[in-house]
XYZ file of C-alpha atoms in Angstrom:
308
model
C 137.073 150.408 34.347
C 136.601 153.809 32.750
C 138.611 154.544 29.600
C 139.274 157.104 28.299
C 138.783 160.033 30.705
C 139.038 163.554 29.335
C 141.368 165.726 31.412
C 141.747 169.508 31.540
C 145.146 170.122 33.121
C 145.190 173.842 33.930
C 141.731 175.046 33.093
C 142.580 176.505 29.669
C 144.876 176.076 26.684
C 148.243 177.725 26.990
C 148.353 180.662 24.575
C 150.254 180.245 21.335
C 152.895 182.904 20.728
C 153.021 184.868 17.482
C 153.892 182.776 14.458
C 157.302 184.446 14.129
C 158.184 183.022 17.520
C 156.223 179.814 17.930
C 154.624 177.433 15.436
C 153.385 174.874 17.936
C 150.022 174.598 19.717
C 149.575 172.259 22.679
C 145.874 171.403 23.068
C 145.506 170.608 26.762
C 141.741 171.031 26.725
C 141.452 167.853 24.647
C 144.146 165.964 26.539
C 143.059 162.438 27.379
C 143.797 160.256 30.396
C 143.582 156.598 29.319
C 143.443 153.730 31.795
C 145.609 150.685 31.149
C 144.836 147.059 31.917
C 144.453 146.313 35.632
C 147.719 144.434 35.971
C 149.062 146.509 38.857
C 147.751 148.225 41.966
C 147.509 151.210 41.677
C 146.356 151.231 38.051
C 148.546 152.542 35.252
C 147.398 155.426 33.057
C 148.589 157.200 29.921
C 148.266 160.940 29.301
C 147.718 161.719 25.591
C 148.268 165.400 24.705
C 147.313 166.480 21.139
C 149.448 169.050 19.332
C 149.723 170.835 15.969
C 152.804 172.525 14.521
C 156.497 172.012 15.147
C 159.452 173.319 17.139
C 162.795 171.844 15.987
C 164.172 171.507 19.517
C 160.986 170.735 21.444
C 161.263 168.330 24.374
C 158.776 166.901 26.859
C 160.215 165.807 30.189
C 158.372 164.149 33.079
C 159.649 163.409 36.569
C 158.000 161.747 39.550
C 157.275 164.033 42.492
C 155.537 161.424 44.639
C 155.382 158.682 45.692
C 159.105 157.824 45.431
C 158.195 154.222 44.585
C 156.285 155.237 41.445
C 157.731 153.872 38.186
C 159.522 156.250 35.851
C 157.138 157.764 33.263
C 157.961 157.360 29.590
C 157.444 159.942 26.830
C 156.427 158.663 23.416
C 153.958 159.197 20.607
C 154.613 161.670 17.832
C 157.490 164.136 18.227
C 156.681 167.892 17.970
C 160.288 168.440 16.906
C 159.649 166.646 13.583
C 155.928 165.798 13.244
C 153.386 168.476 12.381
C 150.564 166.952 14.423
C 149.797 164.006 16.665
C 149.859 163.076 20.333
C 152.541 163.415 22.975
C 151.956 160.242 25.000
C 153.186 160.057 28.582
C 152.873 156.467 29.768
C 153.619 154.485 32.919
C 151.920 157.006 35.217
C 149.921 155.809 38.220
C 146.834 156.708 40.192
C 147.758 158.714 43.266
C 150.950 159.988 41.618
C 152.133 163.592 41.373
C 154.253 164.555 38.358
C 156.247 167.522 37.044
C 155.739 167.981 33.290
C 157.900 170.426 31.301
C 157.051 171.385 27.700
C 159.892 173.419 26.230
C 161.575 174.064 22.895
C 163.692 176.583 21.043
C 160.790 178.952 20.280
C 157.878 177.444 22.195
C 158.346 177.344 25.956
C 155.124 176.431 27.718
C 156.831 176.014 31.076
C 156.359 173.424 33.804
C 153.276 172.118 35.537
C 152.726 170.002 38.643
C 149.603 167.865 38.715
C 148.132 164.990 40.655
C 146.272 161.935 39.284
C 143.675 161.027 41.925
C 143.010 157.536 43.219
C 139.852 156.074 41.691
C 140.645 157.374 38.205
C 140.493 153.862 36.797
C 139.044 151.807 39.610
C 136.379 152.408 42.242
C 134.151 155.431 41.699
C 134.263 157.808 44.680
C 131.391 160.188 45.668
C 133.389 162.917 43.926
C 135.258 161.948 40.767
C 138.227 164.312 40.708
C 139.839 164.511 37.274
C 143.029 166.293 38.331
C 144.599 168.775 40.748
C 147.375 171.103 39.553
C 149.573 174.020 40.607
C 151.089 176.363 38.019
C 153.906 178.688 39.030
C 153.429 182.207 37.641
C 156.912 183.453 38.456
C 156.510 186.783 36.646
C 153.660 187.755 38.965
C 154.716 185.844 42.089
C 151.433 183.927 42.172
C 150.356 180.279 42.039
C 147.333 179.166 39.995
C 145.545 176.186 41.579
C 143.141 174.310 39.303
C 141.062 171.173 39.653
C 138.007 169.608 38.045
C 135.413 166.967 38.866
C 133.715 164.623 36.402
C 130.799 164.020 38.794
C 129.777 164.952 42.337
C 127.406 163.402 44.857
C 126.876 164.591 48.440
C 129.729 167.102 48.070
C 129.694 170.128 50.408
C 132.878 172.168 49.836
C 136.614 172.131 49.086
C 139.386 173.371 51.362
C 142.819 174.282 49.984
C 145.726 173.880 52.385
C 149.309 175.133 52.071
C 152.586 174.074 53.667
C 155.849 176.007 53.666
C 157.871 173.578 55.818
C 158.372 170.773 53.326
C 154.866 169.329 53.677
C 155.126 168.545 57.398
C 152.383 170.948 58.474
C 149.481 172.242 56.376
C 147.098 175.087 57.155
C 143.928 176.185 55.282
C 144.174 179.155 52.910
C 140.688 179.161 51.371
C 137.363 177.321 51.263
C 135.324 177.017 48.067
C 131.738 175.671 47.777
C 131.309 172.632 45.530
C 128.485 171.808 43.144
C 126.956 169.317 45.590
C 125.241 167.032 43.085
C 126.336 166.980 39.465
C 126.742 164.556 36.587
C 128.565 167.143 34.467
C 132.138 168.314 34.507
C 132.840 171.150 36.971
C 136.047 173.207 36.918
C 137.417 175.067 39.945
C 140.249 177.587 40.319
C 141.888 179.720 42.986
C 144.989 181.939 42.910
C 147.448 182.141 45.786
C 148.583 185.762 45.589
C 151.075 185.479 48.431
C 153.191 182.328 48.079
C 156.161 182.061 50.388
C 159.772 182.199 49.220
C 160.899 178.610 48.646
C 158.636 175.599 48.022
C 154.890 175.912 48.584
C 152.994 172.614 48.914
C 149.212 172.483 48.386
C 146.620 169.883 49.373
C 142.969 169.745 48.312
C 140.397 168.444 50.803
C 136.913 167.586 49.549
C 134.240 167.479 52.282
C 130.904 165.651 52.086
C 127.734 166.843 53.828
C 128.252 164.262 56.566
C 131.658 165.727 57.467
C 133.782 162.993 55.885
C 136.528 164.148 53.547
C 139.041 162.980 50.933
C 142.538 164.460 50.568
C 144.229 165.002 47.185
C 147.820 165.981 46.521
C 150.114 167.501 47.415
C 151.281 169.511 44.417
C 153.867 172.275 44.687
C 155.279 175.517 43.268
C 158.609 177.228 43.979
C 159.651 180.869 44.237
C 163.081 182.399 44.735
C 163.711 185.391 46.983
C 163.294 188.658 45.080
C 162.603 192.344 45.571
C 159.503 191.657 47.654
C 161.819 190.912 50.618
C 162.504 194.686 50.675
C 158.796 195.398 51.207
C 157.556 194.354 54.625
C 154.453 194.858 56.741
C 154.676 194.860 60.512
C 153.447 193.897 63.000
C 151.500 190.757 62.088
C 149.246 189.786 63.755
C 147.897 193.294 64.322
C 144.893 194.710 66.135
C 144.383 197.316 63.424
C 147.461 199.450 62.657
C 150.083 198.281 60.151
C 153.304 199.842 58.945
C 154.723 199.336 55.473
C 158.487 199.565 55.091
C 159.164 200.276 51.407
C 162.899 201.078 51.441
C 162.597 203.523 48.521
C 160.637 201.078 46.362
C 158.195 202.841 43.964
C 155.008 201.749 45.736
C 151.765 203.216 44.424
C 148.808 200.980 45.281
C 147.727 198.520 47.950
C 145.044 195.860 47.496
C 143.620 193.823 50.360
C 142.006 190.501 49.425
C 140.092 187.968 51.478
C 141.161 184.323 51.283
C 137.898 183.668 49.442
C 139.232 185.752 46.529
C 137.219 188.947 47.182
C 138.789 192.407 46.893
C 138.238 194.069 50.282
C 139.981 197.395 49.722
C 142.169 199.315 47.276
C 144.318 202.229 48.488
C 146.669 204.710 46.839
C 150.042 204.907 48.595
C 152.526 207.720 48.991
C 156.027 207.094 47.680
C 157.679 207.159 51.127
C 159.901 204.665 52.904
C 157.460 204.097 55.782
C 153.722 204.611 56.047
C 150.908 203.609 58.387
C 147.835 201.690 57.226
C 144.713 201.370 59.342
C 142.657 198.167 59.167
C 140.757 198.583 62.424
C 137.434 198.167 60.599
C 138.313 194.801 59.016
C 136.912 191.661 60.534
C 139.400 189.376 62.311
C 141.014 186.889 59.952
C 143.808 186.412 57.427
C 144.093 188.733 54.411
C 146.343 188.951 51.347
C 148.122 192.299 50.917
C 149.307 193.118 47.386
C 151.631 196.050 46.626
C 151.904 197.464 43.065
C 154.087 200.093 41.420
C 152.724 202.864 39.163
C 152.655 200.438 36.201
C 150.624 197.840 38.100
C 153.603 195.506 38.444
C 153.267 193.391 41.561
C 156.054 194.240 44.019
C 155.008 192.168 47.019
C 152.326 189.766 48.227
C 152.034 188.896 51.907
C 149.575 187.309 54.335
C 148.547 189.533 57.262
C 146.540 188.394 60.290
C 143.980 190.867 61.683
C 143.170 190.086 65.331
């Protein structure tokens, strides 16, 4: 059994607000996943999150996303509402479980995070030791940050991220990312979904070995409500090369086209008209992310377009 295991939940520490607003720092980089005694199958784990500072009304809440049979997590340790430093301890979590963690107070609101504890965390060592898999909802920018990390890799070829917008019944690939292959050091990975669908977006992570075998992790999820982007539409999709953007008097100024591998393909200035044509005849067939910004670089819309 391996104990403890260091866990980076979202790839970086959440920023601390100015002292006039927030006097609490949550140190997720040094969070610790601790295996419990092997009295159950799957194994139980604790998540210990160090903190410094206080917020008089701070609360940590944890709910089970999956599986439904998982025991209810318990929040203990020191209390950021009264103690100036210590550990928030979330206990009674299980391998293979997905959880929603919210860290919120009167002045310090760090938001909510979905993350998955992979099988093998405490027991059998798999060819790839995945530390975690998480999805963070960036509602202000209508994007989802996907993060994961491995403690070690052997015979690992690549990762595929899949998304479902029908409640997790059907998944389709949205990107493929090369893995380290062979490594005894910690490796962090990240990808941003710039065009999540309205509603609940589920994500799965598939890790492929060189021999073609694979392991599936997740799902985790993020939710978005319908907003102004519904007034900005591209049509038709799929298209052989000519698109039309219906802006409905929205202050559109710039279009970015991204590949699903996270590469910027093209950036175009747009006229402030209700309907305009966009030519993509020269793009290779495939799926692209189309981002529309206003003159202040605020994201107005993000959509997936298929080029035939």
